[in-house]
Short mmCIF file of C-alpha atoms and ligand atoms in Angstrom, two decimals:
data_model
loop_
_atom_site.label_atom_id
_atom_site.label_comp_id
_atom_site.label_asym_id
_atom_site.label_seq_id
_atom_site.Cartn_x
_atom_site.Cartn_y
_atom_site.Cartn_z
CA UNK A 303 -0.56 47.08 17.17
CA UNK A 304 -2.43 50.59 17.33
CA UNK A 305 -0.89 53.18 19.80
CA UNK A 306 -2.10 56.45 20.66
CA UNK A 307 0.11 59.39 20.91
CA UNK A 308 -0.74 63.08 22.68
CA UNK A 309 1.19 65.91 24.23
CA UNK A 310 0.35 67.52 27.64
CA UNK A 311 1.03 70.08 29.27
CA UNK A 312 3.10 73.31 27.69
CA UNK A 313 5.04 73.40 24.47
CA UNK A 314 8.32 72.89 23.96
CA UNK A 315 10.67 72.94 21.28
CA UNK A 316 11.21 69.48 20.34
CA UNK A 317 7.40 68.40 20.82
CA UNK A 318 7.05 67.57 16.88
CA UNK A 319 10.61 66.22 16.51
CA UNK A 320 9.43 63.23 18.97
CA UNK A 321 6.04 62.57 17.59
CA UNK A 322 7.37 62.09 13.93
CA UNK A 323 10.31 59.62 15.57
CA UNK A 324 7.78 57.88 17.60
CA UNK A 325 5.46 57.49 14.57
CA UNK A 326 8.15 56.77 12.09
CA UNK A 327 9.86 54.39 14.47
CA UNK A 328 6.82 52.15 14.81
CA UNK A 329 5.45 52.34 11.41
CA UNK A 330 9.10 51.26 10.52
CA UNK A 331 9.86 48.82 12.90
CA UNK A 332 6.50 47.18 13.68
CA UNK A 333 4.00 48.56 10.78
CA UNK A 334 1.72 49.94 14.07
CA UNK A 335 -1.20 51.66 13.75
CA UNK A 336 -0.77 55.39 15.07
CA UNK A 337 -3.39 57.88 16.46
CA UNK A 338 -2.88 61.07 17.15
CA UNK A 339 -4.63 62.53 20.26
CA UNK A 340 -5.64 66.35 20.11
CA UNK A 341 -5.24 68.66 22.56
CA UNK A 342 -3.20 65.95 24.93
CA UNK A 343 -6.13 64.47 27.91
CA UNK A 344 -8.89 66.57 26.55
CA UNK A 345 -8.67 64.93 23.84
CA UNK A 346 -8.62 61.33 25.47
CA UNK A 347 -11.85 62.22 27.49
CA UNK A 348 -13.64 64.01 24.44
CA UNK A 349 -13.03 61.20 21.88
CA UNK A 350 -10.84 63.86 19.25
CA UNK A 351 -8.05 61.43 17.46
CA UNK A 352 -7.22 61.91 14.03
CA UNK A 353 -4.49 59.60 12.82
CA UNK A 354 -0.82 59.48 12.25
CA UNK A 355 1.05 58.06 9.06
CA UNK A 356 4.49 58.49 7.34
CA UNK A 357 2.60 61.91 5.46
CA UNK A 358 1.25 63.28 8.47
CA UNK A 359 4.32 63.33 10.06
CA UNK A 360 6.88 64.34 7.43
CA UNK A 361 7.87 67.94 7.18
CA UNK A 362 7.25 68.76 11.03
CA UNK A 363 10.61 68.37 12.57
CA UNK A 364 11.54 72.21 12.08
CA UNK A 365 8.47 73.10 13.78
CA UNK A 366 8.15 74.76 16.94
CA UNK A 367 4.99 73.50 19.45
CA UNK A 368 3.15 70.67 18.77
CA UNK A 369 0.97 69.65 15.58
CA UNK A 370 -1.43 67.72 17.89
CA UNK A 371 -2.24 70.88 20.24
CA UNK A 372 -2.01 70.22 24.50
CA UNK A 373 -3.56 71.55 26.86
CA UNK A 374 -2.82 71.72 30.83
CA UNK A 375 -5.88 72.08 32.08
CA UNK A 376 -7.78 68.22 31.27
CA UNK A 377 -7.58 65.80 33.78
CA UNK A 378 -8.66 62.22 34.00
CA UNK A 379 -7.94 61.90 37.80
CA UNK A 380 -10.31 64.08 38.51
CA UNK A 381 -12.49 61.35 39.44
CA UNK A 382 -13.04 57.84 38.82
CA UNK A 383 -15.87 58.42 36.51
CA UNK A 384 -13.28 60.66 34.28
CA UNK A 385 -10.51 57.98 34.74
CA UNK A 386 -12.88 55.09 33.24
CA UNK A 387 -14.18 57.67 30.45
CA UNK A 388 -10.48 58.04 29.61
CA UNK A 389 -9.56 54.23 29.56
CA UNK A 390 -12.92 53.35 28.07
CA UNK A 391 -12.02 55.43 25.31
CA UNK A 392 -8.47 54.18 24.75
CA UNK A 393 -10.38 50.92 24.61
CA UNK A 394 -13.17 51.77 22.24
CA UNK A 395 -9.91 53.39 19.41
CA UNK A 396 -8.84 49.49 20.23
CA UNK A 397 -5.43 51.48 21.50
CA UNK A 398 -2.42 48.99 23.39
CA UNK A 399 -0.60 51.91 24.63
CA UNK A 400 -0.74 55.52 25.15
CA UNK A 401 2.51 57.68 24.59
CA UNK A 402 1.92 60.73 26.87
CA UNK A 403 4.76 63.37 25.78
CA UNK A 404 4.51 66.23 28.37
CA UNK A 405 5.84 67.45 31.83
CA UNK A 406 5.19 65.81 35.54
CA UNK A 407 1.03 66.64 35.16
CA UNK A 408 1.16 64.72 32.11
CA UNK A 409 3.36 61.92 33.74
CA UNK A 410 1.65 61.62 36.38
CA UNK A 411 -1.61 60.82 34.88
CA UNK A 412 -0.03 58.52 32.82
CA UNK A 413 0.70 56.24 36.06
CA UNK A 414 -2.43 56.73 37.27
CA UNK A 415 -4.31 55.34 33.76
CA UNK A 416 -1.70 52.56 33.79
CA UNK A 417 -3.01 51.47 37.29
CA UNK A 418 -6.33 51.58 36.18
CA UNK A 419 -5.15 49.18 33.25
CA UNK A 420 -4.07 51.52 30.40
CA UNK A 421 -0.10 50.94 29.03
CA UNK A 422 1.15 53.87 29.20
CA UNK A 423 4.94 55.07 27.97
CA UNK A 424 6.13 58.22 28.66
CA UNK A 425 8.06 60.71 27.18
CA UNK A 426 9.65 64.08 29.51
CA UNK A 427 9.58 67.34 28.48
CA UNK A 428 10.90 70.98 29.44
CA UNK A 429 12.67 73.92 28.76
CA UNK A 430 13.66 73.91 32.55
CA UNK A 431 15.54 71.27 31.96
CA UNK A 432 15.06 70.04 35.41
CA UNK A 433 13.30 66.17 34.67
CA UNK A 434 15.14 63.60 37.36
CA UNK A 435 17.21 61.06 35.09
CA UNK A 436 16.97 63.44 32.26
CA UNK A 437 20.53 64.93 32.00
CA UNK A 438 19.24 67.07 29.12
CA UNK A 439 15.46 67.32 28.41
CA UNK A 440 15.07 69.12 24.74
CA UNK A 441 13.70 71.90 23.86
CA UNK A 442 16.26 73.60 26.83
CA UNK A 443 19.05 74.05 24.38
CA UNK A 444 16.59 76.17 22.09
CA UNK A 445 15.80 78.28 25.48
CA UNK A 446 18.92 79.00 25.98
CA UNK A 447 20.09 79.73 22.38
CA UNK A 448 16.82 82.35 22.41
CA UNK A 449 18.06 83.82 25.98
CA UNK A 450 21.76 83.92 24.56
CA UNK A 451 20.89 86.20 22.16
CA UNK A 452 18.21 88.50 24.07
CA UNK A 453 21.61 88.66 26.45
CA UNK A 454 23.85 89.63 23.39
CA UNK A 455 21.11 92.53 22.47
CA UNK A 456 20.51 93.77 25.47
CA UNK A 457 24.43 94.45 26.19
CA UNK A 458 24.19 96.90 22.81
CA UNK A 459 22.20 99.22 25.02
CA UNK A 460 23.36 98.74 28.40
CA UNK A 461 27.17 99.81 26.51
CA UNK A 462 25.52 102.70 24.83
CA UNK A 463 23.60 103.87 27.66
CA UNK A 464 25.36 103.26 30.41
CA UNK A 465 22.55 101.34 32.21
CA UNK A 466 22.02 98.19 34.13
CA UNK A 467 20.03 95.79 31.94
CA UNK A 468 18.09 92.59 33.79
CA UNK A 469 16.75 89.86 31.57
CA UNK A 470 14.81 87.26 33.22
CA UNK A 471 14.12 83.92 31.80
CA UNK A 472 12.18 81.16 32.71
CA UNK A 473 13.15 78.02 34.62
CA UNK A 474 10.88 77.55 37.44
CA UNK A 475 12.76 76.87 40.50
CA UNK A 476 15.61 75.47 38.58
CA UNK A 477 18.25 77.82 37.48
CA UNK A 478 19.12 75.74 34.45
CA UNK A 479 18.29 78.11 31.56
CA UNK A 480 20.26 81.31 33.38
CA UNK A 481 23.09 79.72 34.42
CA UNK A 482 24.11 78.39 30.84
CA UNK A 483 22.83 81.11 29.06
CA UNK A 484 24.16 83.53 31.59
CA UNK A 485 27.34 82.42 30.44
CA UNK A 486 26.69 81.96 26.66
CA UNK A 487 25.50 85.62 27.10
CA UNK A 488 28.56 87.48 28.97
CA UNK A 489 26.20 88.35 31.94
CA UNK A 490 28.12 90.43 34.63
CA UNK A 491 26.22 88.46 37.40
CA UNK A 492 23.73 85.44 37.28
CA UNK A 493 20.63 85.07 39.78
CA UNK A 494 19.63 81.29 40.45
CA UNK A 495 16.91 79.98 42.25
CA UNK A 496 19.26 77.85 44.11
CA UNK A 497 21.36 80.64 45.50
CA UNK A 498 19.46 83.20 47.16
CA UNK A 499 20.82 86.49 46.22
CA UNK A 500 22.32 89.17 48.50
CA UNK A 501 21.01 92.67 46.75
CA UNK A 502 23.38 94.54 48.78
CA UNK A 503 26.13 92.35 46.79
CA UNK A 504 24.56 92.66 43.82
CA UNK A 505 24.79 96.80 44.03
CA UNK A 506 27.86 96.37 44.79
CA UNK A 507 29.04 94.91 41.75
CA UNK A 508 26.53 97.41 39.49
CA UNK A 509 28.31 100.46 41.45
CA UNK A 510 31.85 99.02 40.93
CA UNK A 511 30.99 98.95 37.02
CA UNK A 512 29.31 101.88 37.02
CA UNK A 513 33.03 103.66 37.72
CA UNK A 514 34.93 101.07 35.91
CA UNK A 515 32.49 99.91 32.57
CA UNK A 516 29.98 101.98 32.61
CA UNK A 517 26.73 99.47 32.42
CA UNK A 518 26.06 95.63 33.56
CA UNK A 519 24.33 92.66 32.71
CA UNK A 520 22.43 90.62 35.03
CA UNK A 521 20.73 87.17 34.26
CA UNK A 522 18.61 86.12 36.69
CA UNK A 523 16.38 82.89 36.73
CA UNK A 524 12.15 83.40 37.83
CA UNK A 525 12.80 81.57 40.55
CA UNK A 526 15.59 83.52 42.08
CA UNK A 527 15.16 85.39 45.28
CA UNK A 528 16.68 87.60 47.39
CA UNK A 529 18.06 85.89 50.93
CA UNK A 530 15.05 86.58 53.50
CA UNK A 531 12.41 86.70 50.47
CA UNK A 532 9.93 84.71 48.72
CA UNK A 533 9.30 83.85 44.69
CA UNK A 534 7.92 86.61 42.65
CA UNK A 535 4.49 84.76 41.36
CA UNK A 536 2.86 86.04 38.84
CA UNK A 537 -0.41 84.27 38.99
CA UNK A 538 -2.35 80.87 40.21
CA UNK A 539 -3.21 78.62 37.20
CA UNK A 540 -5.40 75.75 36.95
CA UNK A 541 -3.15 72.65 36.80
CA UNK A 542 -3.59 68.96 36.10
CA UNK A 543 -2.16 65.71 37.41
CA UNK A 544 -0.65 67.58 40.37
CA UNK A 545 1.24 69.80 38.37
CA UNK A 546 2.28 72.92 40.04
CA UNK A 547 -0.44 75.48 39.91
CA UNK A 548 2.31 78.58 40.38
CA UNK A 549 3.27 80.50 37.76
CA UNK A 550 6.70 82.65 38.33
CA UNK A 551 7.44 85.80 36.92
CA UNK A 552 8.57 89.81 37.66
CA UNK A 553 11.55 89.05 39.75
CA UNK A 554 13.52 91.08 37.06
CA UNK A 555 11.21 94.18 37.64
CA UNK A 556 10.99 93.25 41.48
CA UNK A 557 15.05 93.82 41.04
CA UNK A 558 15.21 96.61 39.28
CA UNK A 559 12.89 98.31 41.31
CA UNK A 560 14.84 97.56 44.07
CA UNK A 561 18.37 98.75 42.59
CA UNK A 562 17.45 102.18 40.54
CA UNK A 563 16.95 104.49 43.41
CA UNK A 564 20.28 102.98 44.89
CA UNK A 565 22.61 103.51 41.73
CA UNK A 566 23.41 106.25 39.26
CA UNK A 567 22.08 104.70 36.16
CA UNK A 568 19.16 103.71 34.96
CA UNK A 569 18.16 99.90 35.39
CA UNK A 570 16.12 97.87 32.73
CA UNK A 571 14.34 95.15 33.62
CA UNK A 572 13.46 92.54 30.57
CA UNK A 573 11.13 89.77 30.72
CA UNK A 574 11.40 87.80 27.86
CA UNK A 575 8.39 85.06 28.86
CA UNK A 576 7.54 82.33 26.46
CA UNK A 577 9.50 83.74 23.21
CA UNK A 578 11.82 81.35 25.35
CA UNK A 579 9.56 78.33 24.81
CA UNK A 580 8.51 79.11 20.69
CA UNK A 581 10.13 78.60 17.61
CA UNK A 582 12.18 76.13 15.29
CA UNK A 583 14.15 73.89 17.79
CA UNK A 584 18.36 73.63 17.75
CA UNK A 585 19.64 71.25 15.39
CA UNK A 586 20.72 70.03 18.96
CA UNK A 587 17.32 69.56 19.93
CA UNK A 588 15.95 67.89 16.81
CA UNK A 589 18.32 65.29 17.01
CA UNK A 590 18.00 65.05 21.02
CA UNK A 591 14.31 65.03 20.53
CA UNK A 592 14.21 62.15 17.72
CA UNK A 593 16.21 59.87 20.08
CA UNK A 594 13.45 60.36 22.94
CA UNK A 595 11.05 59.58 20.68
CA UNK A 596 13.15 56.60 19.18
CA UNK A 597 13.26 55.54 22.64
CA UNK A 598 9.63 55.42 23.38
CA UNK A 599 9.05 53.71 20.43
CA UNK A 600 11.34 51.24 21.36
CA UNK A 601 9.90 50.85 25.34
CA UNK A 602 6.84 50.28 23.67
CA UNK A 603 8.00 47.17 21.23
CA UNK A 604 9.68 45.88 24.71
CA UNK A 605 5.95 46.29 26.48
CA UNK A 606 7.77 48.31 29.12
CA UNK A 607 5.22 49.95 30.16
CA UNK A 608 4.88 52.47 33.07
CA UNK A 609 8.71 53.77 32.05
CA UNK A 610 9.44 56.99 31.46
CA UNK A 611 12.13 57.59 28.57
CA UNK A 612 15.50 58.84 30.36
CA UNK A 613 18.78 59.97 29.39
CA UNK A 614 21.94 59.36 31.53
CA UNK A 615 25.52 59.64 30.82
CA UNK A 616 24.89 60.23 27.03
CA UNK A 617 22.31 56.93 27.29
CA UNK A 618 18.99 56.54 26.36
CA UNK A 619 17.13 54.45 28.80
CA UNK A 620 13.81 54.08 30.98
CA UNK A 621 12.51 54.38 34.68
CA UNK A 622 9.75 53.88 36.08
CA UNK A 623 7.30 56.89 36.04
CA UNK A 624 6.54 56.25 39.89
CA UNK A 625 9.94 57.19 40.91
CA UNK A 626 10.74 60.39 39.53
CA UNK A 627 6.78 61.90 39.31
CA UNK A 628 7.14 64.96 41.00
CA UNK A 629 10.93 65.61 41.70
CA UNK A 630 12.82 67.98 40.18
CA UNK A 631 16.70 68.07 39.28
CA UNK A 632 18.09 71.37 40.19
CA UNK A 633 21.55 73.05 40.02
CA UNK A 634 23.37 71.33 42.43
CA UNK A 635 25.74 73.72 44.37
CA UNK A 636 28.93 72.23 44.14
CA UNK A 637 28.06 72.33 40.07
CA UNK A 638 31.36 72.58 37.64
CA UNK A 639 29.76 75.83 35.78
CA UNK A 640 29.31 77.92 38.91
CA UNK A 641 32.83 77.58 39.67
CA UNK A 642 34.15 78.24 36.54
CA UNK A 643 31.23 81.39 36.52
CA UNK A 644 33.08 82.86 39.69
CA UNK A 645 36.91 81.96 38.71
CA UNK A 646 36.45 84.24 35.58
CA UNK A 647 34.53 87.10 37.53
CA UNK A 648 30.69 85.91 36.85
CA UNK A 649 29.07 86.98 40.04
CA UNK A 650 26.19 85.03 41.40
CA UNK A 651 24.86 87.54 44.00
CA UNK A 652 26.08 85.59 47.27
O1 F6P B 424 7.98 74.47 32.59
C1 F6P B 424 8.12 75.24 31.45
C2 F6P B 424 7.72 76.66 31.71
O2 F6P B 424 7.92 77.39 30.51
C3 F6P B 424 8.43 77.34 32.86
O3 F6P B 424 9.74 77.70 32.59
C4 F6P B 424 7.51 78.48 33.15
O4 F6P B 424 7.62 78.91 34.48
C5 F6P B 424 6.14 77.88 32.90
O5 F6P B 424 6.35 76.77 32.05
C6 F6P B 424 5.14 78.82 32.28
O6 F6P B 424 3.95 78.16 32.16
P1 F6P B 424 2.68 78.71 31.36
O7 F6P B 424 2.94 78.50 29.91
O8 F6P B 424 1.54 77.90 31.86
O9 F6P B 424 2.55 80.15 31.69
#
């Protein structure tokens, strides 16, 4: 058996973690052959492999990114002559799957080479945390240790100060990564993009703790925004595979801006970007990681093909890539952790 592995879309903690378990797990269990795809479709539609054994992949499980490179902008959709370039290809490196590790672009295009005859097995990723089926995706537990402790820091100045600090994380329009790291973090009040924030609340609070504590923390997600208003986007990308072509970012300043001339102190805004997505993953996320890549491994011994690893209730399992392309799992509202956020005082700006 030869299989091809690549990685689409952005990085994500966890990325190498999954392509040594996927290559480890086959060479183990059914002595495949593995390639290794650079640069994730690009390098499907440009012919760049290189390939995979025991060596290659040892030693990589404490690295950040991905050791194969991605990219978001190649896309075999783009027409039907770059679809049969991309499966003529896979046929040419004699390949009888393709492992596509990467985000809904990436799984998207894998269902659309699987109709047009390649087996295809994918494998979810995100910080955001937001994959349908996916109860944890990894890489988010690294995000939020990384925004835990930009909270922690920032606190040391707001105290000394006397200021309102605002770090925003990442997320898209899931509030995933600032609600649990919101708490981790001791945040006075936490902005989600499912709750629309009421600024007039949230200088409220900051004026309240101006008399009583002197400075606040607020952790708000890029997708938050105020009730009446719109995202904060940063800039248009190109995307692939239907992958969304907005890029969030500034709500933090867009905040601050709005609060300083209303309060006594001075108002930070931090942005802390994609220091969020770099770095050594969690021991959490190693071992998360390795099972989704145990898993794929395993869908692809079974020849189930055109599933999507999952996670539910603890469980590895599969679904087909159809059904969740394109949805997105976001804090529901009646969620255990905002409760517990506003019973001890955590406000979240409604
Ligand atoms: O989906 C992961 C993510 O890091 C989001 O949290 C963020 O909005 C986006 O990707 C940033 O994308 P890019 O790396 O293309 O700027």
């Amino acid at each position: 058996m030869r299989i091809g592995v690549l990685t689409g879309g952005g990085d994500c903690p966890g990325l190498n973690a999954v392509i040594r378990a996927v290559t480890k797990s086959l060479i183990g269990q059914c002595r495949a052959e593995v390639i290794g795809i650079e640069d994730g479709y690009a390098g499907l539609m440009e012919g760049r492999r290189r390939p995979l054994d025991w060596a290659s992949v040892s030693g990589i499980l404490f690295n950040g990114g991905t050791i194969l490179g991605t990219s978001n902008r190649a896309n075999p959709l783009a027409s039907e002559e770059t679809a049969e370039r991309a499966v003529a290809q896979a046929r040419a490196w004699g390949l009888d799957a393709l492992v596509a590790i990467g985000g809904d672009g990436t799984m998207s295009i894998a269902h659309g080479l699987m109709q047009r005859g390649l087996a295809t097995v994918g494998v979810p990723k995100t910080i955001d945390n937001d994959i349908e089926a996916c109860e944890r995706s990894f890489g988010f537990d690294t995000a939020v240790a990384t925004v835990t402790e930009a909270l922690e820091r920032v606190q040391t100045t707001g105290q000394s100060h006397g200021r309102v600090m605002i770090v925003e994380t990442m997320g898209r329009y899931a509030g995933w990564i600032a609600l649990e790291a919101g708490m981790a973090g001791a945040a006075d009040i936490i902005l989600l993009p499912e709750i629309d924030y009421d600024p007039e609340r949230v200088l409220e609070i900051c004026r309240e703790r101006e008399k009583r504590q002197r400075y606040t923390v607020i952790c708000i997600g890029e997708g938050a925004k105020p009730v009446g208003g719109t995202w904060t986007i940063e800039r248009r990308v190109e995307a692939s595979g239907g992958a969304d072509p907005i890029r969030l970012g500034g709500v933090a300043h867009r905040l601050r801006e709005w609060l300083e001339p209303r309060l006594d102190s001075e108002v930070r805004a931090t942005v802390l970007g994609h220091v969020q997505r770099g770095g050594s993953p969690t021991p959490f996320d190693r071992v998360l990681a390795t099972q989704y890549g145990n898993q794929a491994a395993q869908l692809v011994q079974q020849r189930r093909f055109g599933h999507m690893v999952t996670l539910t209730q603890g469980r590895m399992g599969s679904i087909e890539i159809e059904r969740v392309a394109g949805r997105q799992r976001r804090v529901p509202l009646d969620h255990p952790l905002l409760n517990a956020a506003r019973q001890i005082g955590v406000s979240l700006g409604d």
